[in-house]
C-alpha positions as CSV (number, residue, x, y, z in Angstrom):
1,M,10.8,18.4,-4.5
2,H,11.6,17.3,-1.0
3,R,8.6,19.4,0.1
4,C,6.4,17.8,-2.6
5,I,7.2,14.3,-1.1
6,E,6.6,15.6,2.4
7,L,3.2,16.9,1.4
8,A,2.3,13.7,-0.5
9,R,2.9,11.5,2.5
10,L,0.2,13.3,4.4
11,A,-2.4,11.3,2.4
12,G,-1.0,7.9,3.2
13,G,-3.8,5.3,3.2
14,N,-6.4,7.8,1.9
15,V,-5.9,7.9,-1.9
16,A,-5.4,4.3,-3.2
17,P,-5.7,3.2,-5.9
18,N,-4.4,6.7,-6.9
19,P,-0.8,7.6,-6.1
20,M,0.3,10.0,-3.3
21,V,1.3,13.3,-5.0
22,G,2.5,16.6,-3.7
23,A,2.9,19.9,-5.5
24,V,4.6,23.2,-4.8
25,L,4.4,26.5,-6.8
26,V,7.5,28.7,-6.5
27,Y,8.1,32.3,-7.7
28,Q,11.7,33.5,-7.5
29,D,12.6,31.0,-4.7
30,E,9.4,31.9,-2.7
31,T,6.7,29.3,-2.2
32,I,3.3,30.8,-3.1
33,G,1.3,27.6,-3.2
34,E,1.2,24.1,-1.8
35,G,-1.1,21.2,-2.2
36,Y,-1.4,17.4,-2.2
37,H,-3.9,14.8,-3.3
38,Q,-5.9,14.3,-0.1
39,Q,-8.5,11.7,-0.8
40,Y,-9.4,9.3,-3.6
41,G,-11.9,10.8,-6.1
42,K,-11.1,14.4,-4.9
43,A,-8.9,17.2,-6.4
44,H,-5.4,16.3,-7.3
45,A,-2.2,17.9,-5.9
46,E,-1.8,20.4,-8.7
47,V,-5.4,21.7,-8.4
48,N,-5.1,22.1,-4.6
49,C,-1.7,23.7,-5.0
50,I,-2.9,26.4,-7.4
51,A,-6.1,26.9,-5.4
52,S,-4.0,27.6,-2.3
53,V,-2.3,30.7,-3.9
54,K,-3.5,33.8,-2.0
55,G,-5.1,36.7,-3.7
56,E,-2.0,39.0,-3.5
57,H,0.0,36.3,-5.3
58,R,-2.4,35.4,-8.0
59,H,-0.8,37.6,-10.6
60,L,2.5,35.6,-10.1
61,V,1.1,32.2,-11.1
62,D,2.0,32.7,-14.8
63,Q,5.6,33.6,-13.8
64,S,6.2,30.7,-11.4
65,T,7.5,27.1,-11.5
66,L,5.4,24.2,-10.5
67,Y,7.1,21.3,-8.8
68,V,5.1,18.0,-8.6
69,S,6.3,14.6,-7.4
70,L,4.5,12.7,-10.2
71,E,3.7,13.5,-13.8
72,P,0.5,15.5,-14.1
73,C,-2.4,13.5,-15.5
74,A,-3.7,14.0,-19.0
75,H,-6.9,12.0,-18.9
76,F,-10.4,12.3,-17.5
77,G,-10.9,10.1,-14.5
78,K,-12.6,11.1,-11.3
79,T,-11.4,14.6,-12.0
80,P,-10.4,16.6,-15.1
81,P,-6.8,16.4,-16.5
82,C,-4.4,18.4,-14.4
83,V,-2.3,19.4,-17.4
84,D,-5.3,21.4,-18.8
85,L,-5.3,23.5,-15.6
86,I,-1.6,24.1,-15.8
87,I,-1.9,25.2,-19.4
88,E,-4.9,27.3,-18.6
89,K,-3.0,29.1,-15.8
90,R,0.0,29.6,-18.2
91,I,2.5,28.3,-15.8
92,P,5.8,28.5,-17.8
93,K,7.8,25.7,-16.2
94,V,7.0,22.3,-14.5
95,V,9.5,20.2,-12.7
96,V,8.4,16.6,-12.4
97,G,9.8,14.0,-10.0
98,C,9.1,11.0,-12.1
99,R,6.9,9.7,-14.9
100,D,3.5,8.1,-14.1
101,P,3.5,4.4,-15.1
102,F,-0.3,4.3,-15.4
103,V,-1.0,3.4,-19.0
104,Q,-3.4,6.3,-19.5
105,V,-0.7,8.8,-18.4
106,N,2.8,7.4,-18.9
107,G,4.4,10.3,-20.7
108,K,1.2,11.8,-22.1
109,G,1.0,14.5,-19.5
110,I,4.7,15.6,-20.1
111,E,4.1,15.5,-23.9
112,K,1.0,17.7,-23.7
113,L,2.7,20.3,-21.5
114,K,5.6,20.5,-23.9
115,E,3.3,20.8,-26.9
116,A,1.7,23.8,-25.1
117,G,5.2,25.5,-24.9
118,I,5.8,24.8,-21.3
119,E,9.3,23.9,-20.2
120,V,9.4,20.5,-18.5
121,E,12.2,19.1,-16.4
122,V,11.8,15.4,-15.4
123,G,13.7,13.2,-12.9
124,V,14.4,15.4,-9.9
125,L,14.6,13.1,-6.9
126,E,13.3,10.4,-9.2
127,N,14.2,7.4,-7.0
128,E,12.7,9.1,-3.9
129,C,9.5,9.9,-5.8
130,K,9.2,6.3,-7.0
131,Q,9.8,5.0,-3.5
132,L,7.0,7.2,-2.3
133,N,4.6,5.3,-4.5
134,K,6.2,1.9,-4.5
135,R,2.8,0.2,-4.3
136,F,1.4,2.1,-7.2
137,F,4.5,1.5,-9.3
138,T,4.6,-2.2,-8.5
139,F,1.0,-2.6,-9.4
140,H,1.3,-0.8,-12.8
141,T,4.7,-2.2,-13.8
142,Q,4.6,-5.8,-12.4
143,Y,0.8,-6.2,-12.6
144,R,0.4,-7.5,-9.1
145,P,-0.1,-6.0,-5.6
146,Y,2.8,-4.9,-3.5
147,V,3.4,-7.5,-0.8
148,V,4.5,-6.9,2.7
149,L,5.1,-9.8,5.0
150,K,4.8,-9.4,8.8
151,W,5.2,-11.7,11.8
152,A,6.2,-11.7,15.4
153,Q,8.6,-14.3,16.8
154,T,10.4,-15.2,20.0
155,L,14.1,-14.8,20.5
156,N,14.6,-18.4,19.5
157,N,12.5,-17.9,16.3
158,K,9.2,-19.4,17.3
159,L,5.8,-18.1,16.2
160,A,3.6,-20.0,18.7
161,S,3.8,-22.6,21.4
162,S,3.2,-26.3,20.7
163,G,-0.2,-26.2,22.6
164,D,-3.5,-24.5,21.6
165,D,-3.0,-21.5,23.9
166,R,-2.3,-18.3,22.0
167,L,1.2,-17.0,22.6
168,L,1.4,-13.2,23.0
169,I,4.7,-12.1,21.7
170,S,4.7,-8.4,20.9
171,N,4.0,-5.6,23.3
172,E,1.2,-3.0,23.3
173,C,3.2,-0.3,21.5
174,T,4.3,-2.7,18.8
175,N,0.7,-3.8,18.4
176,R,-0.4,-0.2,17.8
177,L,2.4,0.1,15.2
178,V,1.0,-3.0,13.4
179,H,-2.4,-1.5,13.3
180,K,-0.8,1.6,11.7
181,W,0.7,-0.7,9.1
182,R,-2.7,-2.2,8.4
183,S,-4.1,1.2,7.7
184,E,-1.4,1.7,5.1
185,E,-2.3,-1.3,2.9
186,V,-5.4,-2.1,0.9
187,A,-5.8,-5.7,2.1
188,I,-4.7,-8.1,4.9
189,L,-4.2,-11.8,4.3
190,V,-4.2,-14.7,6.8
191,G,-4.4,-18.5,6.3
192,T,-6.9,-21.0,7.6
193,N,-5.2,-21.9,10.9
194,T,-4.5,-18.3,11.9
195,A,-8.1,-17.4,11.3
196,F,-9.3,-20.4,13.3
197,Y,-6.9,-20.5,16.3
198,D,-6.3,-16.7,16.7
199,D,-9.8,-15.5,15.6
200,P,-8.4,-12.1,14.7
201,Q,-10.5,-9.0,13.9
202,L,-7.9,-7.8,11.4
203,N,-9.0,-4.1,11.8
204,T,-7.3,-0.9,12.9
205,R,-9.0,-0.5,16.2
206,L,-5.7,0.6,17.8
207,W,-5.0,3.2,15.2
208,P,-7.1,6.0,13.7
209,G,-6.8,4.7,10.2
210,K,-8.8,3.1,7.4
211,N,-9.6,-0.7,7.7
212,A,-8.1,-2.9,5.0
213,I,-10.0,-5.5,3.1
214,R,-9.8,-8.8,4.9
215,L,-8.5,-11.8,2.9
216,V,-8.6,-15.4,4.3
217,V,-7.9,-18.8,2.8
218,D,-10.4,-21.5,3.6
219,M,-10.2,-24.0,0.7
220,N,-13.1,-26.2,1.9
221,L,-15.1,-23.5,3.6
222,R,-14.8,-25.2,7.0
223,L,-14.1,-22.1,9.1
224,P,-17.1,-21.4,11.5
225,S,-19.2,-18.4,10.6
226,T,-18.9,-17.2,14.2
227,L,-15.3,-16.0,13.6
228,K,-14.7,-12.3,13.9
229,I,-13.5,-12.0,10.3
230,F,-17.0,-13.0,9.1
231,D,-18.9,-10.3,10.9
232,K,-19.4,-8.3,7.7
233,T,-18.3,-5.1,9.2
234,I,-15.3,-4.9,6.8
235,P,-15.2,-6.2,3.2
236,T,-13.9,-9.8,3.4
237,I,-12.8,-12.2,0.6
238,V,-12.6,-15.9,1.2
239,F,-10.3,-17.9,-1.1
240,N,-11.7,-21.4,-1.6
241,K,-12.2,-24.1,-4.2
242,L,-16.0,-24.4,-3.9
243,Q,-17.7,-21.1,-4.9
244,H,-17.3,-17.7,-6.4
245,S,-19.3,-14.6,-5.7
246,L,-17.1,-11.7,-6.6
247,P,-17.9,-9.2,-9.4
248,F,-15.7,-9.5,-12.5
249,E,-15.4,-5.8,-13.1
250,K,-11.8,-4.6,-13.1
251,G,-11.1,-2.5,-10.0
252,A,-14.2,-3.8,-8.2
253,A,-12.4,-3.6,-4.8
254,Q,-13.4,0.0,-4.5
255,T,-17.1,-0.8,-4.0
256,L,-16.9,-4.1,-2.1
257,T,-19.0,-4.6,1.0
258,G,-19.7,-7.6,3.2
259,L,-18.6,-11.1,2.5
260,H,-17.4,-12.5,-0.8
261,Y,-15.9,-15.7,-2.1
262,Y,-13.1,-16.1,-4.7
263,Q,-12.7,-19.6,-6.2
264,V,-9.3,-21.0,-6.8
265,T,-7.9,-24.4,-7.9
266,E,-5.4,-26.7,-6.4
267,D,-3.4,-27.4,-9.6
268,V,-2.0,-23.8,-9.8
269,S,0.0,-21.8,-7.2
270,L,-2.4,-20.4,-4.6
271,V,0.0,-17.4,-4.2
272,Q,-0.2,-16.6,-7.8
273,Q,-3.9,-17.0,-7.9
274,I,-4.3,-14.6,-5.0
275,L,-2.0,-12.0,-6.6
276,N,-3.7,-12.3,-10.0
277,G,-7.1,-12.1,-8.5
278,M,-6.3,-9.1,-6.4
279,Y,-4.6,-7.3,-9.3
280,H,-7.8,-7.7,-11.3
281,L,-9.9,-6.3,-8.4
282,G,-7.6,-3.3,-8.2
283,I,-6.0,-4.1,-4.8
284,Q,-2.6,-2.5,-4.9
285,S,-1.0,-3.9,-1.7
286,I,-1.4,-6.8,0.7
287,L,-0.1,-7.2,4.2
288,V,0.4,-11.0,4.8
289,E,0.0,-11.6,8.6
290,G,0.1,-15.3,8.8
291,G,0.4,-18.1,9.4
292,A,3.8,-19.7,9.0
293,Q,2.8,-21.8,6.0
294,M,1.2,-18.9,4.1
295,L,4.2,-16.6,4.8
296,Q,6.7,-19.3,3.7
297,S,4.7,-19.8,0.5
298,F,5.1,-16.2,-0.5
299,I,8.8,-16.3,0.4
300,N,9.5,-19.5,-1.5
301,E,7.9,-18.1,-4.7
302,G,9.7,-14.8,-4.3
303,A,6.3,-13.1,-4.3
304,W,7.1,-10.4,-1.7
305,D,8.6,-6.9,-1.5
306,E,9.1,-6.2,2.2
307,A,9.3,-8.2,5.4
308,R,8.8,-6.8,8.8
309,I,9.9,-9.2,11.6
310,I,9.1,-8.4,15.2
311,T,11.3,-10.2,17.7
312,N,10.7,-10.2,21.4
313,E,14.2,-10.5,22.8
314,Q,13.0,-11.3,26.3
315,L,10.9,-14.3,25.3
316,T,12.0,-17.8,24.5
317,I,10.0,-21.0,24.5
318,G,10.8,-24.7,24.2
319,D,8.9,-26.6,21.5
320,G,6.9,-24.4,19.2
321,L,6.0,-23.5,15.7
322,P,9.2,-22.3,13.8
323,A,9.1,-18.9,12.2
324,P,9.4,-18.6,8.4
325,Q,12.8,-18.3,6.9
326,L,13.6,-15.5,4.4
327,N,15.8,-16.0,1.4
328,N,17.3,-13.6,-1.2
329,Y,16.8,-10.6,1.1
330,Q,18.5,-7.3,2.0
331,A,18.3,-5.8,5.5
332,V,17.3,-2.1,5.3
333,D,16.4,-0.9,8.8
334,E,16.0,-1.8,12.5
335,Q,14.2,-0.2,15.4
336,R,13.5,-1.1,19.0
337,V,10.2,-0.7,20.8
338,F,11.0,-1.7,24.4
339,S,11.5,-5.5,24.5
340,D,10.7,-5.8,20.8
341,V,13.1,-5.3,17.9
342,I,11.6,-4.8,14.5
343,R,13.8,-5.6,11.5
344,F,12.9,-4.5,8.0
345,Y,13.9,-6.4,4.9
346,Q,13.5,-6.0,1.1
347,N,13.4,-8.7,-1.5
348,A,16.7,-8.5,-3.2
349,G,15.3,-10.0,-6.3
350,N,12.7,-7.3,-7.0
């Protein structure tokens, strides 16, 4: 199962909204097949695993045990049900890391395997398998995107100077890491002031990964059209109170191109409207990159799962914009990248 998880991670950023899944086929303690779900809409892990079995081992398939990190699907989606292939190949035993919370699966795959006379063991490295797909599980059990907060601050907890000049806090290596983080999420969110004063591109130009959908708040649509986020090279959604142009189909995020508008109101939490809207569109995760007010809003409402705080320990300034303040958190990791220290936190309430 450890190997299943290792394989599954190879598809990070390439399979959403599907989960990352790895599979291993074992005959008498010898691995004869491996596979993972490599790309959204393409073959699932079980299919690739069975297809990888070499000719001299084909006759062993119906005497082997299939290990898979997530319950095999039992429904027709982009591909046929994996349980049908497992049954067809007469694999006698399947070891499952954890059940799939997706309503069209959620136990149905396990049930169908058992009905076919296949021995099924469930819950091996269950917590690790759930952690592997924390975005997928949050989306299907809490009905909202998985939320990652990120900011860079000085040693004395400032995000920016008091003037209009942009303060460069993190170093080049840390910046590359941030671009990697962007490639791992479905969408990136910034507030009005961040978009205007920083004019960010919000892409993954420093990392060979997929660009996330850009989200920006501009309640009165006053941001200039010359900003980089409006260049239409990446799907972009503007949250505002004046107009709406997004399709209403569930899961529409998969086919978005260009610039779109999502209308919100001022009498309801903006954070909750963003989360509800993105859930409807099928966006499973959001990286909130700023600014301070936007980040603090997510913190105050408890609407976050992870926080990644980059601190330049060689930089202090006088007057400046204070960094957000976490509450109800648990520290989980820390790493150093030259002058920058990155601290990782989890929401203790989730």
